[in-house]
mmCIF file of C-alpha atoms in Angstrom:
data_model
loop_
_atom_site.group_PDB
_atom_site.id
_atom_site.type_symbol
_atom_site.label_atom_id
_atom_site.label_comp_id
_atom_site.label_asym_id
_atom_site.label_seq_id
_atom_site.Cartn_x
_atom_site.Cartn_y
_atom_site.Cartn_z
ATOM 1 C CA ASP A 18 90.829 68.443 75.508
ATOM 2 C CA ALA A 19 92.504 68.562 78.858
ATOM 3 C CA ALA A 20 92.522 71.412 81.605
ATOM 4 C CA PRO A 21 95.368 73.486 82.157
ATOM 5 C CA PRO A 22 97.467 72.179 85.776
ATOM 6 C CA VAL A 23 95.897 74.071 88.132
ATOM 7 C CA ARG A 24 98.585 76.409 89.122
ATOM 8 C CA PRO A 25 98.782 77.109 93.022
ATOM 9 C CA THR A 26 98.804 80.130 94.912
ATOM 10 C CA VAL A 27 99.661 81.414 98.543
ATOM 11 C CA SER A 28 98.840 84.770 100.243
ATOM 12 C CA ALA A 29 98.782 87.374 103.197
ATOM 13 C CA PRO A 30 95.629 87.959 105.497
ATOM 14 C CA LEU A 31 91.583 89.979 105.135
ATOM 15 C CA VAL A 32 88.324 89.899 107.469
ATOM 16 C CA SER A 33 84.952 91.906 107.444
ATOM 17 C CA GLN A 34 81.905 91.872 108.925
ATOM 18 C CA PRO A 35 79.193 89.080 107.720
ATOM 19 C CA PRO A 36 76.503 89.361 106.070
ATOM 20 C CA ALA A 37 72.644 90.311 107.126
ATOM 21 C CA PHE A 38 70.281 87.463 106.176
ATOM 22 C CA PRO A 39 67.596 89.186 104.325
ATOM 23 C CA THR A 40 63.615 87.909 104.474
ATOM 24 C CA ALA A 41 63.547 87.036 101.203
ATOM 25 C CA THR A 42 65.675 83.318 98.579
ATOM 26 C CA ALA A 43 67.306 83.396 95.497
ATOM 27 C CA THR A 44 66.834 80.971 93.620
ATOM 28 C CA ALA A 45 69.866 80.364 90.364
ATOM 29 C CA THR A 46 69.642 78.544 87.012
ATOM 30 C CA ALA A 47 72.325 76.641 85.509
ATOM 31 C CA SER A 48 74.046 79.329 83.727
ATOM 32 C CA GLY A 49 74.216 81.013 87.522
ATOM 33 C CA GLU A 50 71.875 83.933 86.607
ATOM 34 C CA VAL A 51 69.560 84.100 90.585
ATOM 35 C CA THR A 52 65.788 85.527 90.604
ATOM 36 C CA PRO A 53 65.000 86.526 93.332
ATOM 37 C CA THR A 54 61.816 85.209 94.572
ATOM 38 C CA THR A 55 59.674 86.402 98.574
ATOM 39 C CA ALA A 56 55.993 84.858 100.020
ATOM 40 C CA ALA A 57 53.066 86.047 99.303
ATOM 41 C CA PRO A 58 51.933 89.693 99.694
ATOM 42 C CA SER A 59 50.821 90.171 102.562
ATOM 43 C CA PRO A 60 48.508 91.677 103.352
ATOM 44 C CA THR A 61 50.125 95.043 104.489
ATOM 45 C CA PRO A 62 52.640 96.180 102.623
ATOM 46 C CA THR A 63 56.384 95.493 103.035
ATOM 47 C CA ARG A 64 59.923 95.951 102.671
ATOM 48 C CA THR A 65 62.013 92.713 101.536
ATOM 49 C CA ARG A 66 65.882 93.259 101.038
ATOM 50 C CA THR A 67 67.184 90.462 98.639
ATOM 51 C CA ARG A 68 70.245 88.456 98.577
ATOM 52 C CA ALA A 69 72.922 89.186 96.562
ATOM 53 C CA PRO A 70 73.438 87.096 93.063
ATOM 54 C CA SER A 71 76.358 85.378 95.151
ATOM 55 C CA ALA A 72 75.006 84.121 97.666
ATOM 56 C CA ALA A 73 72.631 81.286 95.994
ATOM 57 C CA VAL A 74 74.883 78.811 95.088
ATOM 58 C CA PRO A 75 73.690 75.333 92.297
ATOM 59 C CA ALA A 76 73.585 72.175 95.026
ATOM 60 C CA THR A 77 76.533 71.310 92.288
ATOM 61 C CA GLU A 78 78.545 73.559 93.607
ATOM 62 C CA THR A 79 77.358 73.384 97.080
ATOM 63 C CA ALA A 80 78.631 69.630 96.980
ATOM 64 C CA SER A 81 81.607 70.497 95.279
ATOM 65 C CA ARG A 82 82.434 72.310 97.567
ATOM 66 C CA LEU A 83 82.353 70.260 100.694
ATOM 67 C CA ASP A 84 84.138 67.964 98.504
ATOM 68 C CA LEU A 85 87.317 69.737 98.229
ATOM 69 C CA LEU A 86 86.705 71.558 101.747
ATOM 70 C CA ASP A 87 86.807 66.751 102.843
ATOM 71 C CA ARG A 88 89.450 65.613 101.798
ATOM 72 C CA THR A 89 92.124 69.363 102.240
ATOM 73 C CA ASN A 90 90.234 67.913 106.298
ATOM 74 C CA ALA A 91 91.417 64.459 105.003
ATOM 75 C CA LEU A 92 95.282 65.933 104.142
ATOM 76 C CA ARG A 93 95.192 67.774 107.098
ATOM 77 C CA ALA A 94 94.637 64.189 109.362
ATOM 78 C CA GLN A 95 97.122 62.827 107.693
ATOM 79 C CA SER A 96 99.823 65.263 109.231
ATOM 80 C CA GLY A 97 97.617 65.504 112.644
ATOM 81 C CA CYS A 98 96.059 68.250 112.539
ATOM 82 C CA ALA A 99 92.314 69.168 113.951
ATOM 83 C CA PRO A 100 89.965 69.841 110.534
ATOM 84 C CA LEU A 101 88.844 72.785 109.128
ATOM 85 C CA ARG A 102 85.339 74.737 110.305
ATOM 86 C CA THR A 103 83.687 76.623 108.040
ATOM 87 C CA ASP A 104 83.848 79.998 109.016
ATOM 88 C CA PRO A 105 80.949 82.246 107.209
ATOM 89 C CA ARG A 106 83.506 85.640 106.675
ATOM 90 C CA LEU A 107 85.749 82.388 105.665
ATOM 91 C CA THR A 108 83.320 82.131 103.195
ATOM 92 C CA ARG A 109 82.629 85.594 100.948
ATOM 93 C CA VAL A 110 86.354 85.983 101.027
ATOM 94 C CA ALA A 111 86.522 82.883 99.391
ATOM 95 C CA GLN A 112 83.823 83.727 97.527
ATOM 96 C CA ASN A 113 85.235 86.834 96.202
ATOM 97 C CA ASP A 114 88.822 85.777 95.380
ATOM 98 C CA ALA A 115 87.340 82.717 92.992
ATOM 99 C CA ARG A 116 84.839 85.502 91.307
ATOM 100 C CA ALA A 117 88.017 87.424 90.874
ATOM 101 C CA VAL A 118 90.023 84.369 89.857
ATOM 102 C CA ALA A 119 87.756 83.015 87.282
ATOM 103 C CA ALA A 120 87.005 86.920 85.855
ATOM 104 C CA GLY A 121 91.321 86.806 85.526
ATOM 105 C CA GLY A 122 91.360 83.549 83.828
ATOM 106 C CA THR A 123 94.421 83.498 86.299
ATOM 107 C CA VAL A 124 95.834 82.470 89.713
ATOM 108 C CA ASP A 125 99.476 84.602 89.915
ATOM 109 C CA PRO A 126 98.679 87.376 91.973
ATOM 110 C CA PRO A 127 97.061 89.716 91.831
ATOM 111 C CA GLY A 128 93.886 87.212 89.348
ATOM 112 C CA GLY A 129 91.589 89.548 89.904
ATOM 113 C CA ARG A 130 91.923 89.827 93.915
ATOM 114 C CA THR A 131 92.213 93.551 95.371
ATOM 115 C CA GLY A 132 94.892 94.290 98.947
ATOM 116 C CA ASP A 133 96.509 90.527 100.192
ATOM 117 C CA VAL A 134 94.195 88.102 101.330
ATOM 118 C CA GLY A 135 95.195 88.928 105.732
ATOM 119 C CA GLU A 136 93.290 92.462 104.295
ATOM 120 C CA ARG A 137 90.144 90.658 103.214
ATOM 121 C CA VAL A 138 90.087 88.570 105.634
ATOM 122 C CA THR A 139 90.914 91.498 108.611
ATOM 123 C CA ALA A 140 87.232 93.503 106.281
ATOM 124 C CA ALA A 141 85.535 90.306 106.531
ATOM 125 C CA GLY A 142 85.753 90.610 110.287
ATOM 126 C CA TYR A 143 87.893 87.556 111.051
ATOM 127 C CA SER A 144 90.616 88.894 113.303
ATOM 128 C CA TRP A 145 93.391 85.833 113.019
ATOM 129 C CA THR A 146 96.799 85.462 113.857
ATOM 130 C CA SER A 147 97.598 82.746 111.121
ATOM 131 C CA VAL A 148 96.125 83.058 107.030
ATOM 132 C CA GLY A 149 97.070 81.851 104.122
ATOM 133 C CA GLU A 150 94.997 81.721 100.285
ATOM 134 C CA ALA A 151 95.368 78.660 98.369
ATOM 135 C CA ALA A 152 93.803 79.012 94.230
ATOM 136 C CA ALA A 153 93.264 76.054 91.431
ATOM 137 C CA TYR A 154 91.733 78.267 88.084
ATOM 138 C CA GLY A 155 90.339 75.672 85.445
ATOM 139 C CA ASP A 156 90.597 71.780 86.954
ATOM 140 C CA LYS A 157 86.928 70.035 86.399
ATOM 141 C CA ASP A 158 86.811 68.151 90.161
ATOM 142 C CA ALA A 159 87.886 68.773 93.014
ATOM 143 C CA ALA A 160 89.551 65.631 93.002
ATOM 144 C CA ALA A 161 92.122 67.341 90.548
ATOM 145 C CA VAL A 162 91.912 70.546 92.218
ATOM 146 C CA ALA A 163 92.501 68.549 95.928
ATOM 147 C CA ARG A 164 94.932 66.492 93.984
ATOM 148 C CA GLU A 165 97.406 68.806 92.699
ATOM 149 C CA TRP A 166 96.962 70.783 96.094
ATOM 150 C CA ALA A 167 98.709 68.253 98.018
ATOM 151 C CA GLU A 168 101.673 67.467 95.697
ATOM 152 C CA ASP A 169 102.942 70.445 95.411
ATOM 153 C CA HIS A 170 103.844 74.023 97.936
ATOM 154 C CA MET A 171 99.739 74.285 99.444
ATOM 155 C CA ARG A 172 100.083 71.056 100.777
ATOM 156 C CA GLN A 173 102.862 72.846 103.945
ATOM 157 C CA LEU A 174 99.765 75.771 103.606
ATOM 158 C CA LEU A 175 96.728 72.173 103.762
ATOM 159 C CA VAL A 176 98.609 71.095 106.941
ATOM 160 C CA ASP A 177 99.830 73.959 108.811
ATOM 161 C CA CYS A 178 97.799 73.431 112.291
ATOM 162 C CA ARG A 179 97.269 76.825 112.930
ATOM 163 C CA TYR A 180 94.879 76.670 110.881
ATOM 164 C CA THR A 181 91.411 76.273 112.553
ATOM 165 C CA ASP A 182 88.849 77.529 109.291
ATOM 166 C CA VAL A 183 88.312 77.870 106.484
ATOM 167 C CA GLY A 184 86.214 79.638 103.863
ATOM 168 C CA VAL A 185 86.104 77.424 99.963
ATOM 169 C CA GLY A 186 84.714 79.090 96.717
ATOM 170 C CA LEU A 187 84.170 78.482 93.580
ATOM 171 C CA VAL A 188 82.940 79.697 90.703
ATOM 172 C CA VAL A 189 82.027 77.878 87.527
ATOM 173 C CA SER A 190 82.648 79.413 84.025
ATOM 174 C CA GLY A 191 81.764 77.534 81.115
ATOM 175 C CA ASP A 192 83.866 74.055 81.439
ATOM 176 C CA ARG A 193 86.592 76.445 84.157
ATOM 177 C CA ARG A 194 86.386 76.715 87.313
ATOM 178 C CA ALA A 195 87.568 79.052 89.366
ATOM 179 C CA TRP A 196 88.322 77.336 93.504
ATOM 180 C CA THR A 197 90.067 78.939 96.440
ATOM 181 C CA GLU A 198 90.962 78.270 100.010
ATOM 182 C CA VAL A 199 91.001 80.320 102.458
ATOM 183 C CA LEU A 200 92.106 79.280 106.246
ATOM 184 C CA ALA A 201 92.965 81.552 108.492
ATOM 185 C CA GLY A 202 93.217 80.707 112.788
ATOM 186 C CA SER A 203 92.830 82.700 115.486
ATOM 187 C CA GLY A 204 94.480 81.417 118.392
#
């Protein structure tokens, strides 16, 4: 079965605080279930915080995110733009947006997302002067998403040299993938 075409969307600004990093780790299974794990108990009982289930990302998803970012930066280089730097606040927004897109099964606004991207980036603690978002649903790999974005109106967003930072989100659900890139500039 062929995946449905990518349907990109462009949104406006948002921000939030970076997550606290707990002393525990989490392990994700192929199905996306996350199991918190902690070190052996110490002689004195201590309370540990665990990461939210979304904190653990399977290696293949991490590689896919990096692949999409590499392809975006290659497109930007062709237009004379500097490569985007990954920002954890934008990554958090992008991952949450990818979850919402996957849950809604569409990138059409709001696609399960609340507010506009500028509000979400601001709530994440990022002070921006320019912000935008690319989203895709249904594609199997980063190459297909990057190719589709490069061939439509999303290209204009991705090669805007005002953007300096990025967060990439990916949620895999069965044979469907929800992708987001949240781009922002602060200068």
